[in-house]
Short mmCIF file of N, CA and C in Angstrom, two decimals:
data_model
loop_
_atom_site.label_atom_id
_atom_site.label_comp_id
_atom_site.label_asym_id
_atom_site.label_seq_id
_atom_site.Cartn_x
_atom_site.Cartn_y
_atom_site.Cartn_z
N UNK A 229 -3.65 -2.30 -21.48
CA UNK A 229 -2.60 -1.32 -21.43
C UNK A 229 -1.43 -1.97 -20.71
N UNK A 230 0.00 -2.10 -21.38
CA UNK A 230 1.04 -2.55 -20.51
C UNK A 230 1.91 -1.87 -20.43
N UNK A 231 3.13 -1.87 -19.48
CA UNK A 231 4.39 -1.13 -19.72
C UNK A 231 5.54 -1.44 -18.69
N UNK A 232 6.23 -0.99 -18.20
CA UNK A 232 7.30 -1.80 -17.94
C UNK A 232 7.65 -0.98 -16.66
N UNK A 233 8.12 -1.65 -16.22
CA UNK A 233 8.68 -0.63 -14.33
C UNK A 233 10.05 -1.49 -14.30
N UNK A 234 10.98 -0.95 -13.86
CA UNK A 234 12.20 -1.04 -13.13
C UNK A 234 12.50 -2.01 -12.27
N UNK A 235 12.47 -2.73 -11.37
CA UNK A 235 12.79 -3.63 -10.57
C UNK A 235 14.00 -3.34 -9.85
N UNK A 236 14.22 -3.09 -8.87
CA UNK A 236 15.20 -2.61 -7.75
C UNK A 236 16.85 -3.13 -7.80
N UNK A 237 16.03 -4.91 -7.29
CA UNK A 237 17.55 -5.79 -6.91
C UNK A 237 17.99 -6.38 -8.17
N UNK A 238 17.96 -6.38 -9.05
CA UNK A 238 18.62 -6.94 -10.31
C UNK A 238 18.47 -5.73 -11.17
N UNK A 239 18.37 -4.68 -11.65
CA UNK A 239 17.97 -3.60 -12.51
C UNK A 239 17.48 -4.14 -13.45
N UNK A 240 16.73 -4.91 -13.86
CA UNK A 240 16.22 -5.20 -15.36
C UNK A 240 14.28 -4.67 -14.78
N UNK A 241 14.05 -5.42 -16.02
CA UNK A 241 12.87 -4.60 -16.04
C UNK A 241 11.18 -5.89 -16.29
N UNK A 242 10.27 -5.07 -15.49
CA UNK A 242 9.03 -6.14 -15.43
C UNK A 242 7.92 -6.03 -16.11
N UNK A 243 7.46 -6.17 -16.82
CA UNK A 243 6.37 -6.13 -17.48
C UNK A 243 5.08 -6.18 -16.37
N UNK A 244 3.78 -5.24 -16.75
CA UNK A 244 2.51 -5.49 -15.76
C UNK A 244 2.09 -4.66 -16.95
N UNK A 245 0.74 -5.34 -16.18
CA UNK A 245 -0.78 -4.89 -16.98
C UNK A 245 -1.80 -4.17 -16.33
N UNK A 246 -2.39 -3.37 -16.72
CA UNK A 246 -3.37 -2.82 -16.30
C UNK A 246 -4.91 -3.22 -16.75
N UNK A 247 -5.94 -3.23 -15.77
CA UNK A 247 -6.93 -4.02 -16.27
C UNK A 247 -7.79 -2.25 -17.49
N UNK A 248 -8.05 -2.67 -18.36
CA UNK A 248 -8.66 -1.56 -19.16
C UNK A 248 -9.99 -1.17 -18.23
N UNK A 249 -10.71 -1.74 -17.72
CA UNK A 249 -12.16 -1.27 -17.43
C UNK A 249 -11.71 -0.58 -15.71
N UNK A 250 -10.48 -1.06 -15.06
CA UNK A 250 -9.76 -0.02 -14.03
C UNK A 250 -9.10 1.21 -14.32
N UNK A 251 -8.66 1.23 -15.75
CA UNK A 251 -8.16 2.66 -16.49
C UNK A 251 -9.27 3.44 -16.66
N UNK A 252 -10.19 2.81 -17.11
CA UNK A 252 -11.46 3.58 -18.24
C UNK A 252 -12.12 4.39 -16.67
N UNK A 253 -12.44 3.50 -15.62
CA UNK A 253 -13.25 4.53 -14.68
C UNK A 253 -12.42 5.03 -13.79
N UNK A 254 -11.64 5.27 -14.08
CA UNK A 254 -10.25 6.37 -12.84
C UNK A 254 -10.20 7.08 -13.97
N UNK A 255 -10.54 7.46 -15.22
CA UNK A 255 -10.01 8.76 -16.39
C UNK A 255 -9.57 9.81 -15.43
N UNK A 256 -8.08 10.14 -16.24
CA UNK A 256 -7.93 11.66 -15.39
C UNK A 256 -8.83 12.52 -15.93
N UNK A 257 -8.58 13.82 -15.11
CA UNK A 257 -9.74 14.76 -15.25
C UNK A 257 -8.86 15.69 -14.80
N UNK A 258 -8.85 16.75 -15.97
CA UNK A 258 -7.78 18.04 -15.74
C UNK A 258 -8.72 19.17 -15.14
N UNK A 259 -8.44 19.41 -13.93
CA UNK A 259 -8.88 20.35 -12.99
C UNK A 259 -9.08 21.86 -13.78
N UNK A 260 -9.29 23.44 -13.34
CA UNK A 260 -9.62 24.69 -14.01
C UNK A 260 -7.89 25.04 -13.80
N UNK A 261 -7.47 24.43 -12.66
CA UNK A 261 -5.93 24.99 -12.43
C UNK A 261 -4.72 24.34 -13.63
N UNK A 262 -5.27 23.60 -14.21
CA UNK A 262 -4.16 22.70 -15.14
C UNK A 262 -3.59 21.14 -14.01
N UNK A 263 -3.95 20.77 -12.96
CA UNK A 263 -3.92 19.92 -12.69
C UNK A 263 -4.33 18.26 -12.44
N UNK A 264 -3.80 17.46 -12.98
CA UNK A 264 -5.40 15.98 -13.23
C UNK A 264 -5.09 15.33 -12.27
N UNK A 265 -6.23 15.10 -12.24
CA UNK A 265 -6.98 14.15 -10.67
C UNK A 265 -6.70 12.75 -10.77
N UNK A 266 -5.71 12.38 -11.42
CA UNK A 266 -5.68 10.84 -11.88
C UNK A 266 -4.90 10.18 -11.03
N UNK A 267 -5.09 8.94 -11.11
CA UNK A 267 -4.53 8.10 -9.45
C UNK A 267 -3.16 8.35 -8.98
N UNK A 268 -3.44 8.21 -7.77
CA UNK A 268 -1.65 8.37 -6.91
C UNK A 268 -1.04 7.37 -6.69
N UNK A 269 0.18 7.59 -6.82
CA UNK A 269 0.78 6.39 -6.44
C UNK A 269 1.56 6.87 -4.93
N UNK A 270 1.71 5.47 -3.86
CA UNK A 270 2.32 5.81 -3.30
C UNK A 270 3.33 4.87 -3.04
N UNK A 271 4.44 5.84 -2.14
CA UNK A 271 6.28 5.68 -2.46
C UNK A 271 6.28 5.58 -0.96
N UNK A 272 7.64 4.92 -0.93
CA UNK A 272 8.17 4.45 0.53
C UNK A 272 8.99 5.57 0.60
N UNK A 273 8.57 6.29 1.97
CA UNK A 273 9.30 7.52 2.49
C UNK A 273 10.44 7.99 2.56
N UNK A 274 11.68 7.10 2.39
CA UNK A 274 12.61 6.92 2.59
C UNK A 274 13.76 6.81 1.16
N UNK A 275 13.00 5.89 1.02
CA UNK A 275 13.82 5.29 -0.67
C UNK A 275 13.34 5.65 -2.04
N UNK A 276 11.43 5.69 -1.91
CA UNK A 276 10.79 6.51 -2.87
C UNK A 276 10.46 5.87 -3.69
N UNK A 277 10.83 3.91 -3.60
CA UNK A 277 10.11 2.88 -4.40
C UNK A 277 8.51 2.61 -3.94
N UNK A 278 8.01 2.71 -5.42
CA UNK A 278 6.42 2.51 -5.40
C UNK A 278 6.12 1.46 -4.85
N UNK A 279 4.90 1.79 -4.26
CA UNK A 279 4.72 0.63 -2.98
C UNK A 279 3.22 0.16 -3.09
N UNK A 280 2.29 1.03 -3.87
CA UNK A 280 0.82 0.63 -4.69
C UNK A 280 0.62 1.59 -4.79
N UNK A 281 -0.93 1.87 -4.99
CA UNK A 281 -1.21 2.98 -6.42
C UNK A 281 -2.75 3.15 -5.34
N UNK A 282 -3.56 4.38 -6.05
CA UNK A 282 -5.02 4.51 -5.20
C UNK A 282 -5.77 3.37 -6.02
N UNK A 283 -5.63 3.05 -7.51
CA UNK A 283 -7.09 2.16 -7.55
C UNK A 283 -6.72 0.85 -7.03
N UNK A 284 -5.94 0.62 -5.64
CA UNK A 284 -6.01 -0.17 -4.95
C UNK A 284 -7.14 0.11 -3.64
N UNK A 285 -7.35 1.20 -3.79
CA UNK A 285 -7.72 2.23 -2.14
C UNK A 285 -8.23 1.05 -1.55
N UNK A 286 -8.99 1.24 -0.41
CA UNK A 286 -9.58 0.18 0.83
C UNK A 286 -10.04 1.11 1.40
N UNK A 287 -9.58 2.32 1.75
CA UNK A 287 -9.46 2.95 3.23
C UNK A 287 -9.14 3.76 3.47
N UNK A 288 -9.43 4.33 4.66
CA UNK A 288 -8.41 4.69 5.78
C UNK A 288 -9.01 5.01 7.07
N UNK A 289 -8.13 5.13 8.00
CA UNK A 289 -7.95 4.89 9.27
C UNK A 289 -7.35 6.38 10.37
N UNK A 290 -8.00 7.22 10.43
CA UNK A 290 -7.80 8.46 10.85
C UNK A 290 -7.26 8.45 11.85
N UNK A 291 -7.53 7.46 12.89
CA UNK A 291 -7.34 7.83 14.13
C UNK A 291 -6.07 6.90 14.58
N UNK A 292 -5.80 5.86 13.97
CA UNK A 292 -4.19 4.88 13.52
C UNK A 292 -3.57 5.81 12.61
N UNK A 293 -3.81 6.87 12.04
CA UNK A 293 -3.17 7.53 10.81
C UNK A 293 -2.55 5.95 9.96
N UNK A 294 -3.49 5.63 8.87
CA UNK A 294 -2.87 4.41 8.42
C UNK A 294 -3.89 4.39 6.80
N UNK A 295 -3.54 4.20 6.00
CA UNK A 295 -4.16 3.77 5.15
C UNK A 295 -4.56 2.24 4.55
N UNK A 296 -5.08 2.22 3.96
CA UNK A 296 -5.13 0.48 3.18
C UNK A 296 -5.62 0.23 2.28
N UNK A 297 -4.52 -0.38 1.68
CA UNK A 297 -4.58 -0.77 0.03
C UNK A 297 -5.24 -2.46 -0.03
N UNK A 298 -5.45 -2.78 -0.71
CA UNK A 298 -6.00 -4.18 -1.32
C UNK A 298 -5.11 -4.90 -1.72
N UNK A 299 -3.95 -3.92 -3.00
CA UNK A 299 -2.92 -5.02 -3.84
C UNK A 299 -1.67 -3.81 -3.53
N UNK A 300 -0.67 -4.50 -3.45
CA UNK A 300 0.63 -3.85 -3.37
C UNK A 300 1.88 -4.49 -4.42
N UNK A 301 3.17 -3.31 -4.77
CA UNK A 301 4.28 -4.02 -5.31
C UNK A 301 4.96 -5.14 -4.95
N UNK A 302 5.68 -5.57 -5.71
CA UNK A 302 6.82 -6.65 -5.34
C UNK A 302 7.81 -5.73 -4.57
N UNK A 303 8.18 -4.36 -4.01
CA UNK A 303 8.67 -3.45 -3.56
C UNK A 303 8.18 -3.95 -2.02
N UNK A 304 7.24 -4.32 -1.49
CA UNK A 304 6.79 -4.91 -0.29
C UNK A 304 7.20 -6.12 -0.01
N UNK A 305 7.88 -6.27 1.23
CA UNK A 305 8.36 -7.38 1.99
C UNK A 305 7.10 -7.96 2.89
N UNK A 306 6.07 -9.26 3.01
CA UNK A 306 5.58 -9.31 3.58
C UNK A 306 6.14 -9.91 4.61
N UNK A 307 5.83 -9.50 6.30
CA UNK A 307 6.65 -10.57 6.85
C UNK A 307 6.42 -12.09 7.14
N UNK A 308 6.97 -12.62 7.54
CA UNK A 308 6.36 -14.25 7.90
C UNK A 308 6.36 -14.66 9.01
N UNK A 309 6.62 -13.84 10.15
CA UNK A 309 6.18 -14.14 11.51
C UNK A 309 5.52 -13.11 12.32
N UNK A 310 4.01 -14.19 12.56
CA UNK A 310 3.16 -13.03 12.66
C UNK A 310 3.34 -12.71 14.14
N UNK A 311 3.12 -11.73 14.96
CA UNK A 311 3.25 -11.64 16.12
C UNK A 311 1.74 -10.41 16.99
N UNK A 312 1.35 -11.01 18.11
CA UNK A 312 -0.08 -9.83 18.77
C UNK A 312 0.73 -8.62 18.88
N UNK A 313 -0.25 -7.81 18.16
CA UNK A 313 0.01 -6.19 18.47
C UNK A 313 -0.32 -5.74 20.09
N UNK A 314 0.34 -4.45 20.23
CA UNK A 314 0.82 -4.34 21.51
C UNK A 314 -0.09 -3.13 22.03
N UNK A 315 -0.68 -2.54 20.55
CA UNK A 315 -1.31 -0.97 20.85
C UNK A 315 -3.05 -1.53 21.60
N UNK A 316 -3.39 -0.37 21.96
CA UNK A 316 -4.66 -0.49 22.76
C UNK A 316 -5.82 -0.81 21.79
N UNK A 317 -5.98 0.04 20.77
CA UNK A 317 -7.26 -0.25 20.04
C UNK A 317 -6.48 -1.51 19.32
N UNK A 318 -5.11 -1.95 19.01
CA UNK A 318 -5.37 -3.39 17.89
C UNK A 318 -4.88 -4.13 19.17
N UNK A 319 -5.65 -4.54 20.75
CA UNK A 319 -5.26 -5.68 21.43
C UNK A 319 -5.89 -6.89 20.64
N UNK A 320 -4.94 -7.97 20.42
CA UNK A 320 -5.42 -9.72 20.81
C UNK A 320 -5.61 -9.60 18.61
N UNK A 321 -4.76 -8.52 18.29
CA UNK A 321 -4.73 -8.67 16.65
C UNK A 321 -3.47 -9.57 16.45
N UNK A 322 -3.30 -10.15 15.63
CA UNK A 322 -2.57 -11.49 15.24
C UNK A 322 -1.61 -10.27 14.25
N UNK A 323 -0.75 -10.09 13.65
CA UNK A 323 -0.14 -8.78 12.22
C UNK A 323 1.15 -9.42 12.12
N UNK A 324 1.16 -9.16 11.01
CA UNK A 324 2.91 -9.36 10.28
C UNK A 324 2.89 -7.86 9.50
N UNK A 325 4.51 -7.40 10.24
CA UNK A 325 4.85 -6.36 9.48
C UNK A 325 5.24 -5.93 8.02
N UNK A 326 4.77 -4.85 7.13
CA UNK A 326 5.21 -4.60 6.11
C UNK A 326 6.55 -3.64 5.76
N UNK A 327 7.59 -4.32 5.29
CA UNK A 327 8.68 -3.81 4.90
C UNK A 327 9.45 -3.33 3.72
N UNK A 328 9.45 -2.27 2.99
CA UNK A 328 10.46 -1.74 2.21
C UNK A 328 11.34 -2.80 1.36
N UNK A 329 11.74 -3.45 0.36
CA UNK A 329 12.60 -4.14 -0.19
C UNK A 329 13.89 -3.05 -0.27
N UNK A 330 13.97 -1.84 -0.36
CA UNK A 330 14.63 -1.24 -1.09
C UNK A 330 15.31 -0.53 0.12
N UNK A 331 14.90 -0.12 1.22
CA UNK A 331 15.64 0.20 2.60
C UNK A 331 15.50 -0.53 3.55
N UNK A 332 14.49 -1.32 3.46
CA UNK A 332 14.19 -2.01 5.16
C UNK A 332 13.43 -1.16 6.15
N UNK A 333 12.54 -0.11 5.44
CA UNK A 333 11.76 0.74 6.27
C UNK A 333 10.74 0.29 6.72
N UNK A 334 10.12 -0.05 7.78
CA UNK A 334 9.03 -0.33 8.08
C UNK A 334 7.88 0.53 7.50
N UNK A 335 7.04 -0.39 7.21
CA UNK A 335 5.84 0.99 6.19
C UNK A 335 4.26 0.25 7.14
N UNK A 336 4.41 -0.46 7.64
CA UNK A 336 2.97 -0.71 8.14
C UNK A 336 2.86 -2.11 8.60
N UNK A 337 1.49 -2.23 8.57
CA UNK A 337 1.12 -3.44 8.80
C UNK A 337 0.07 -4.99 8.05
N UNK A 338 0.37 -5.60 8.03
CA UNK A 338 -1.35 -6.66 7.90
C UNK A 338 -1.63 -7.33 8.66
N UNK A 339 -3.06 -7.14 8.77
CA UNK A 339 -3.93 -7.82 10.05
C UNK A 339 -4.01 -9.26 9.19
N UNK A 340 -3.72 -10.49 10.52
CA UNK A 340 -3.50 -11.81 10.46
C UNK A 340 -4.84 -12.41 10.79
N UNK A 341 -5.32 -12.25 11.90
CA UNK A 341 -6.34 -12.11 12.95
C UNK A 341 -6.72 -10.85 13.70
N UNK A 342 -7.88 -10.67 13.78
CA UNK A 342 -8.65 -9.77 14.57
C UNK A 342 -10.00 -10.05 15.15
N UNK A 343 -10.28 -9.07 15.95
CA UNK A 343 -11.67 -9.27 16.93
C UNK A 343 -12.96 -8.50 15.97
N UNK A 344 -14.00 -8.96 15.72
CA UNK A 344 -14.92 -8.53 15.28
C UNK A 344 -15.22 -7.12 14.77
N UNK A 345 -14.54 -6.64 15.47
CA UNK A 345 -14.87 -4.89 15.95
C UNK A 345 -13.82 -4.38 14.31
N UNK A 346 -12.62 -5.14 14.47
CA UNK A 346 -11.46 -4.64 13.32
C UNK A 346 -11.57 -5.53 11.99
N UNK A 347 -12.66 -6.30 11.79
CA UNK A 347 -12.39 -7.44 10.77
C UNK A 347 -12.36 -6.47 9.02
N UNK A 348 -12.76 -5.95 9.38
CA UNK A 348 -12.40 -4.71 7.88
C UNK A 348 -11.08 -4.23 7.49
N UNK A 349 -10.53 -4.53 8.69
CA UNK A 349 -8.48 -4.68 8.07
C UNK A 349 -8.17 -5.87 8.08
N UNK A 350 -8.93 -6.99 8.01
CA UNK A 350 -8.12 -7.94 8.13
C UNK A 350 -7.71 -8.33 6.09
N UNK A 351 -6.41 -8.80 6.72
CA UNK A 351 -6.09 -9.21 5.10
C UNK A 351 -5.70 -7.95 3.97
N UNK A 352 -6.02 -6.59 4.73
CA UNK A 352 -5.35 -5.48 3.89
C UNK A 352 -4.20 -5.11 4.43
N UNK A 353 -3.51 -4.17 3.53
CA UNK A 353 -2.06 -3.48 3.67
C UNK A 353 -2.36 -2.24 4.17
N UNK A 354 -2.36 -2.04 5.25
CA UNK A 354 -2.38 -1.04 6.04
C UNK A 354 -1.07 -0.50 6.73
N UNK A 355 -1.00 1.11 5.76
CA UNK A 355 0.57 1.49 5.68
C UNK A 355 0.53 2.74 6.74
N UNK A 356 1.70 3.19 7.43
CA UNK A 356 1.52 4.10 8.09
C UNK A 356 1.52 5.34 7.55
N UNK A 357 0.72 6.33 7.97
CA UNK A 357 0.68 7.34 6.75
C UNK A 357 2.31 8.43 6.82
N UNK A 358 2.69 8.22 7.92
CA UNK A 358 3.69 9.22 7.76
C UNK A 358 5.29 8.57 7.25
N UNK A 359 5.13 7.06 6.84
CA UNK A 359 6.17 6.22 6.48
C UNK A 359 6.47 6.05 4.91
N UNK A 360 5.17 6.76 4.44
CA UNK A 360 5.20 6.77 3.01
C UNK A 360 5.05 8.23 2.37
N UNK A 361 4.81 8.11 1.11
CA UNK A 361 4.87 9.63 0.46
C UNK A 361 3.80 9.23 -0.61
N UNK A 362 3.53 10.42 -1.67
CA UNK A 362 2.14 10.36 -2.47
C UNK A 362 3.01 10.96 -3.51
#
């Protein structure tokens, strides 16, 4: 299945693919209310460019209010200097921040390095939940 999305900084347009056997087991499923259960995408809070989709899911993180995806858009700025987080539960974590192409909003984080206890974020996109939209 292919089709085409928008692209921000030049307006032309990108071609992507979807893997068929990731379509086939996410089928929507139209609820008794008229509503289908079929994947979300989520948007940067601010600007409202798609930023990944659920059959990326990973996660989430209740008590960071944070989610985490696996694969994200070209709409994501990864950063390139990683720097130790400062909060109590992520001490002595290595992270480069995730940024917005389209405002410069900060949307989260990725773990660089971590301590044993967090190694299940390491290497995912872990977005803040109240920085984005569904």
């Amino acid at each position: 299945m292919a089709g085409k999305m928008k692209v921000a900084d030049d307006c032309s347009y990108k071609t992507f693919s979807v893997c068929e056997s990731a379509a086939d087991s996410s089928s929507t499923r139209v609820e008794e209310d008229g509503e289908s259960d079929g994947p979300a995408v989520f948007m940067c809070g601010k600007c409202k460019l798609p930023i990944g989709d659920s059959l990326s899911w990973a996660g989430s993180d209740d008590e960071q209010n944070q989610i985490m995806l696996k694969r994200i858009t070209d709409n994501v700025f990864i950063g390139k200097e990683p720097f130790v987080s400062g909060t109590r539960k992520e001490l002595g974590c290595l992270v480069v921040n995730l940024t917005c192409r389209g405002c410069c909003s900060e949307l989260g984080i990725m773990y660089i390095s971590t301590p044993k206890k967090l190694d299940y974020k390491r290497s995912l996109f872990c977005f803040n939940v109240e920085n984005i939209e569904r």
